[in-house]
PDB file of C-alpha atoms in Angstrom:
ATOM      1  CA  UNK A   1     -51.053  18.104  71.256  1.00 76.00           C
ATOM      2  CA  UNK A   2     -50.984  15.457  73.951  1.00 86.00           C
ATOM      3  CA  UNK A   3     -52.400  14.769  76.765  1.00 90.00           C
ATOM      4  CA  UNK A   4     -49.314  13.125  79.454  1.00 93.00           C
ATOM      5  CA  UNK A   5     -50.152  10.888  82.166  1.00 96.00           C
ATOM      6  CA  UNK A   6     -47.561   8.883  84.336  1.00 97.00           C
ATOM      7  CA  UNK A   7     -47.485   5.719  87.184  1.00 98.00           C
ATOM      8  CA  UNK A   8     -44.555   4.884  88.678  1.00 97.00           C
ATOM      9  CA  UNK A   9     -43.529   2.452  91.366  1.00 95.00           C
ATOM     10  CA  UNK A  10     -44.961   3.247  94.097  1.00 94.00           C
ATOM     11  CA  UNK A  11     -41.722   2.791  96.028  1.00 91.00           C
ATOM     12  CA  UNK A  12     -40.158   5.166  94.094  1.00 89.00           C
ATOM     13  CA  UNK A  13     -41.002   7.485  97.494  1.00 90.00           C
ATOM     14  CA  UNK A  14     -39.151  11.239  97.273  1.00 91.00           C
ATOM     15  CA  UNK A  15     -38.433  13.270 100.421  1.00 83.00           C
ATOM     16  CA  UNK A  16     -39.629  16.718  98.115  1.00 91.00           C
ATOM     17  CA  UNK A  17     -40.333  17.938  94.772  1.00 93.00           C
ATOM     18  CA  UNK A  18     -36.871  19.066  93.776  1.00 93.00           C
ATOM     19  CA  UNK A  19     -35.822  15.178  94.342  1.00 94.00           C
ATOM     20  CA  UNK A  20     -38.999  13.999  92.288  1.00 95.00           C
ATOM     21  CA  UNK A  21     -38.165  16.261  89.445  1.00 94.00           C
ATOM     22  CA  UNK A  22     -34.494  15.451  89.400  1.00 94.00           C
ATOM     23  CA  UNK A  23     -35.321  11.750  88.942  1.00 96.00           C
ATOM     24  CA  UNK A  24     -38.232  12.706  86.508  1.00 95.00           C
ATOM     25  CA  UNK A  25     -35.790  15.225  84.509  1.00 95.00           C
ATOM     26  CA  UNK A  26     -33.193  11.749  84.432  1.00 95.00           C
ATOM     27  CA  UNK A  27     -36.209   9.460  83.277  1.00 95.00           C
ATOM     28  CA  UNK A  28     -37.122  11.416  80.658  1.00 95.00           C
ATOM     29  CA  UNK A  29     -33.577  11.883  79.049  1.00 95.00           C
ATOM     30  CA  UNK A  30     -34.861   7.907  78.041  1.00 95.00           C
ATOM     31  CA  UNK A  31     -31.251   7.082  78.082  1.00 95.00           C
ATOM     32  CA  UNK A  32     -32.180   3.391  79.869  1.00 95.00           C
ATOM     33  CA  UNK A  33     -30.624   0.515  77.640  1.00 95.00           C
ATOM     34  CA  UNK A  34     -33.672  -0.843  77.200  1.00 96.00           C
ATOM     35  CA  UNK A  35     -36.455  -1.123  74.583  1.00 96.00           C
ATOM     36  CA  UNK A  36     -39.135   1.020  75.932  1.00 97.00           C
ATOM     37  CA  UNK A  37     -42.048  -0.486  74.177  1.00 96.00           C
ATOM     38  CA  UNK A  38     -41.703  -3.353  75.947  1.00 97.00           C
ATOM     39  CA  UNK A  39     -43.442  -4.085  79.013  1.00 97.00           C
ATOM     40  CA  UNK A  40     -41.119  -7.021  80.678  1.00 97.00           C
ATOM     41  CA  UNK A  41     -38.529  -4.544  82.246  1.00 96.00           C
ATOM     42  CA  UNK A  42     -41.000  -3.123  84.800  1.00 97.00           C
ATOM     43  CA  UNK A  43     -42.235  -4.149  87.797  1.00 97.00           C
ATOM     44  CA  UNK A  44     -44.931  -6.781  88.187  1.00 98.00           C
ATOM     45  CA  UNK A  45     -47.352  -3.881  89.263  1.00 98.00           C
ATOM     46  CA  UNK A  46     -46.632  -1.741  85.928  1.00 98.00           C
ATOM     47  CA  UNK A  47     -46.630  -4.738  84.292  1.00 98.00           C
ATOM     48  CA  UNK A  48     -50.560  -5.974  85.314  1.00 98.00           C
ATOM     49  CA  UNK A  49     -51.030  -1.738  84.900  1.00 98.00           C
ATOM     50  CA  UNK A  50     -50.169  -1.855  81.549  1.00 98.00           C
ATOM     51  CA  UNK A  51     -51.591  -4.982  80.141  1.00 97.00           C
ATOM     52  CA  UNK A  52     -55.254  -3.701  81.600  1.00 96.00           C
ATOM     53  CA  UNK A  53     -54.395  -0.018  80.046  1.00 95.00           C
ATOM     54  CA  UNK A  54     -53.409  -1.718  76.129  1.00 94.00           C
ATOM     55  CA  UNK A  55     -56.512  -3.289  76.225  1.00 91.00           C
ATOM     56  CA  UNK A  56     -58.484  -0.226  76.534  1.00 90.00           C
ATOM     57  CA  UNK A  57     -56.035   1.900  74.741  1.00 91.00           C
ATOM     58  CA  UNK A  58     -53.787   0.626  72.423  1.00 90.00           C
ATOM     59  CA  UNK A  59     -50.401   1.345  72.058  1.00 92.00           C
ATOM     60  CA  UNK A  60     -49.264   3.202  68.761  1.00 89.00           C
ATOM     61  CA  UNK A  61     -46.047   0.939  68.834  1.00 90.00           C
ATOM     62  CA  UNK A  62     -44.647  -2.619  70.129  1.00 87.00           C
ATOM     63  CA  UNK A  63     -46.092  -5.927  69.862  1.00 91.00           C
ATOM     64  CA  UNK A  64     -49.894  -4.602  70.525  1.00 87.00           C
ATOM     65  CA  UNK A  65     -49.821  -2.370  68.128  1.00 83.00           C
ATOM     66  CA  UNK A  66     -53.023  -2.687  65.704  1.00 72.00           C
ATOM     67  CA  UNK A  67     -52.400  -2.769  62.434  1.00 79.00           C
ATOM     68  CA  UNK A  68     -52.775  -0.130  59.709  1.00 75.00           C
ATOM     69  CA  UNK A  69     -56.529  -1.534  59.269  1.00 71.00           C
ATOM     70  CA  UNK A  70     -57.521  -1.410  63.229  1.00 73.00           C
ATOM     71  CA  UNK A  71     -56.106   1.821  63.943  1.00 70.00           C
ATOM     72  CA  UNK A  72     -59.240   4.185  65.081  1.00 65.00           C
ATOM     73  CA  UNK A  73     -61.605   1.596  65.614  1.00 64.00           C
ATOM     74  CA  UNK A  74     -61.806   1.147  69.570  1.00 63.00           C
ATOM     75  CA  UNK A  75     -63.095   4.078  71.872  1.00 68.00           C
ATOM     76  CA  UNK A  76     -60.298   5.640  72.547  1.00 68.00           C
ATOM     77  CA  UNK A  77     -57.367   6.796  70.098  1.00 80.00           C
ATOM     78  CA  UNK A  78     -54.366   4.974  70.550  1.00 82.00           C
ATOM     79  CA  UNK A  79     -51.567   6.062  73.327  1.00 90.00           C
ATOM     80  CA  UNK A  80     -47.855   6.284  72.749  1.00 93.00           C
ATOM     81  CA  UNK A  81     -46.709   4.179  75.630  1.00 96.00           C
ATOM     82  CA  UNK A  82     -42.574   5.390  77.002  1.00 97.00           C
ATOM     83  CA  UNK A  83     -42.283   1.723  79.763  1.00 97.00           C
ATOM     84  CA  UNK A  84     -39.443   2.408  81.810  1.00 97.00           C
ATOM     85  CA  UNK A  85     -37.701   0.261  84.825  1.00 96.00           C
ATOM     86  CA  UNK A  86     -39.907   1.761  87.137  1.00 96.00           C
ATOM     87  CA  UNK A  87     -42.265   4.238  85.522  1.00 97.00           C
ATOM     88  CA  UNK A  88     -44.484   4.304  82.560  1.00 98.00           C
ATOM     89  CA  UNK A  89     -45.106   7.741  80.668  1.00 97.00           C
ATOM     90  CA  UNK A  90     -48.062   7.841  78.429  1.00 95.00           C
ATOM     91  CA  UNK A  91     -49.091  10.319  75.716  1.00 92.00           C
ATOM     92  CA  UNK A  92     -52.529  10.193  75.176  1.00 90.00           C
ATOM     93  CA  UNK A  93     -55.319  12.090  72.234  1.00 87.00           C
ATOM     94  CA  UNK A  94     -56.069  15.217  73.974  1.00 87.00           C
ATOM     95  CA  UNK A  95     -59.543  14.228  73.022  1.00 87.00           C
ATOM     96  CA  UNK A  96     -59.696  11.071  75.112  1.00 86.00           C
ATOM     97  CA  UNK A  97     -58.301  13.267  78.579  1.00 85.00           C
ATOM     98  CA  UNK A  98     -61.277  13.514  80.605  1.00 86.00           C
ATOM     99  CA  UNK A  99     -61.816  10.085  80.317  1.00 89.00           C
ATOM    100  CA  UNK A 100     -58.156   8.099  80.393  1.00 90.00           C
ATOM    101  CA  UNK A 101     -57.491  10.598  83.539  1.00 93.00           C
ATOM    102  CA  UNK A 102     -60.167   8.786  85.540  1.00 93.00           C
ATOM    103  CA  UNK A 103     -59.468   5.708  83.813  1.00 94.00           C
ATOM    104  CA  UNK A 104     -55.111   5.607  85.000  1.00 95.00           C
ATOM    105  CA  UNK A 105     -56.163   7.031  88.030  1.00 94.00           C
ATOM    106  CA  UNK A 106     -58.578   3.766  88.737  1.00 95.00           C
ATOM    107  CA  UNK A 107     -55.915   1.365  87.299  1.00 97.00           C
ATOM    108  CA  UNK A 108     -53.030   2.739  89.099  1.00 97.00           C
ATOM    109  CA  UNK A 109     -54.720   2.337  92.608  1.00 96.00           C
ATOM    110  CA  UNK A 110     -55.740  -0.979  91.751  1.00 97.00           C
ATOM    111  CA  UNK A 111     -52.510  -2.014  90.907  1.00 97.00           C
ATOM    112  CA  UNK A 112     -51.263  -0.134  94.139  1.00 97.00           C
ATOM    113  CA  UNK A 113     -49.352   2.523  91.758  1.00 98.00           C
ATOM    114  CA  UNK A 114     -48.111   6.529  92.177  1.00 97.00           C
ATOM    115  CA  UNK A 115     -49.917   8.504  89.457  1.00 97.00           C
ATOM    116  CA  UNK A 116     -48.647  11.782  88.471  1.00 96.00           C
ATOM    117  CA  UNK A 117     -50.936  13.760  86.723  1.00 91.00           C
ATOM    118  CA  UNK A 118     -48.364  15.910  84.679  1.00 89.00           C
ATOM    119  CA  UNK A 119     -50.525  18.688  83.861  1.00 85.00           C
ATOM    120  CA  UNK A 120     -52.105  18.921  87.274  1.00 88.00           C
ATOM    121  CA  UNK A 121     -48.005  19.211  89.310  1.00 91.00           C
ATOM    122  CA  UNK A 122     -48.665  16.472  91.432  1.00 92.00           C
ATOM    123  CA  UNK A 123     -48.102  12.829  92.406  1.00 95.00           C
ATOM    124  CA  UNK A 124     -50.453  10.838  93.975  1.00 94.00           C
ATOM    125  CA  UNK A 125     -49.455   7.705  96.199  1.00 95.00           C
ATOM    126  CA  UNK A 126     -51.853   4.483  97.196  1.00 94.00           C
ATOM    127  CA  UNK A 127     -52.388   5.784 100.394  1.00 94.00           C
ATOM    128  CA  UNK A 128     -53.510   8.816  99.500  1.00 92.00           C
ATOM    129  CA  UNK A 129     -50.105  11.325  99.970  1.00 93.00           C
ATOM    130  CA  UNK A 130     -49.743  13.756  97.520  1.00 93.00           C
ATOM    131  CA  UNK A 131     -46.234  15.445  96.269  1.00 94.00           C
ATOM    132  CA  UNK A 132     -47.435  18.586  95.390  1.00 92.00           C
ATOM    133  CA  UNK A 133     -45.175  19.749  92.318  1.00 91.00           C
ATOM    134  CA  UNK A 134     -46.984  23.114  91.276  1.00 81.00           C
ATOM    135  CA  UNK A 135     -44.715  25.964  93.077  1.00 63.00           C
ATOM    136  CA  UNK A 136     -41.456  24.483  91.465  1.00 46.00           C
ATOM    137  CA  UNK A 137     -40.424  25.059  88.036  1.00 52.00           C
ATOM    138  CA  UNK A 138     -38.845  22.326  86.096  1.00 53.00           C
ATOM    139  CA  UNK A 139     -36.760  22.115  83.481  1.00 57.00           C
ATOM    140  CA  UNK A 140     -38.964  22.519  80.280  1.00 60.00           C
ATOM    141  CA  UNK A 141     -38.861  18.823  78.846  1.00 60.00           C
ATOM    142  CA  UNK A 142     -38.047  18.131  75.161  1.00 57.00           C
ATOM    143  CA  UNK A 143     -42.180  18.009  74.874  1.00 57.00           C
ATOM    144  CA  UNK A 144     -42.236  21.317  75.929  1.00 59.00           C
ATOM    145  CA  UNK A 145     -39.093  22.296  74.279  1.00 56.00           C
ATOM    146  CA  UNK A 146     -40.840  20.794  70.647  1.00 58.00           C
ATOM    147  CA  UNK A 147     -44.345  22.700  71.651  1.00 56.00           C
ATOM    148  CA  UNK A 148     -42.137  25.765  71.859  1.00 58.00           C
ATOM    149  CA  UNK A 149     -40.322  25.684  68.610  1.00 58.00           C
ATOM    150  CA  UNK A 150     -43.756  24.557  67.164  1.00 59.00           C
ATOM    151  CA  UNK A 151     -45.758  27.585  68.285  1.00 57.00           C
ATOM    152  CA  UNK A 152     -48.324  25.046  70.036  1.00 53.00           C
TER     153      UNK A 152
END
């Protein structure tokens, strides 16, 4: 089981939840033609985000991957890292949450990022609005849909 964290663009402003979760239903198809372990497609502010996040946690794929030999060896287990045009979707060790919560919600205001903290329903801007997600239900995703044919 994983633990899902998200920043997006902080321009990526929506008028209400149902027009969040229609663009976050789209993203999440990851139908983009693009290689989404690679970090050059983003923004310059996802960009910095990310290269300060792979240091700390490690992507399990792309160019800083560790190898078979490094894997394990930092604090943190290694994230799987989805880097869209203007989002990035990571899926961290449900044993690192408490601490890689704080840690993307530090980075992304830094890097003057939305954070949406997928288990809490809600989006948090840089200047402090929040798009409260938690009365709406969304279509389950294909995480959800695998956790339910899995029993988890």
């Amino acid at each position: 089981m994983s633990y899902d964290l998200m920043v997006l663009d902080k321009r990526k402003r929506f008028k209400d939840k149902d027009h969040f979760l229609e663009w976050y239903d789209a993203l999440t198809e990851w139908s983009e033609n693009i290689d989404y372990n690679d970090y050059r497609h983003t923004t310059p502010n996802l960009q910095s985000w990310f290269l300060e996040m792979k240091a700390i946690v490690p992507p399990l794929n792309g160019e800083f991957a560790p190898s078979d030999d490094e894997l394990g060896s930092g604090k943190f287990q290694e994230a799987d890292y989805c880097i869209a045009k203007e989002a990035i979707y990571v899926a961290f060790a449900w044993s690192d949450a408490g601490e890689v919560h704080a840690l993307v919600s530090d980075l992304a205001k830094k890097n003057d990022l939305a954070f949406f903290d997928i288990s809490a329903n809600h989006v948090i801007y840089p200047d402090g609005f929040v798009l409260d997600l938690a009365d709406k239900k969304r279509k389950p995703s294909f995480l959800d849909r695998l956790k339910g044919f899995l029993h988890i």
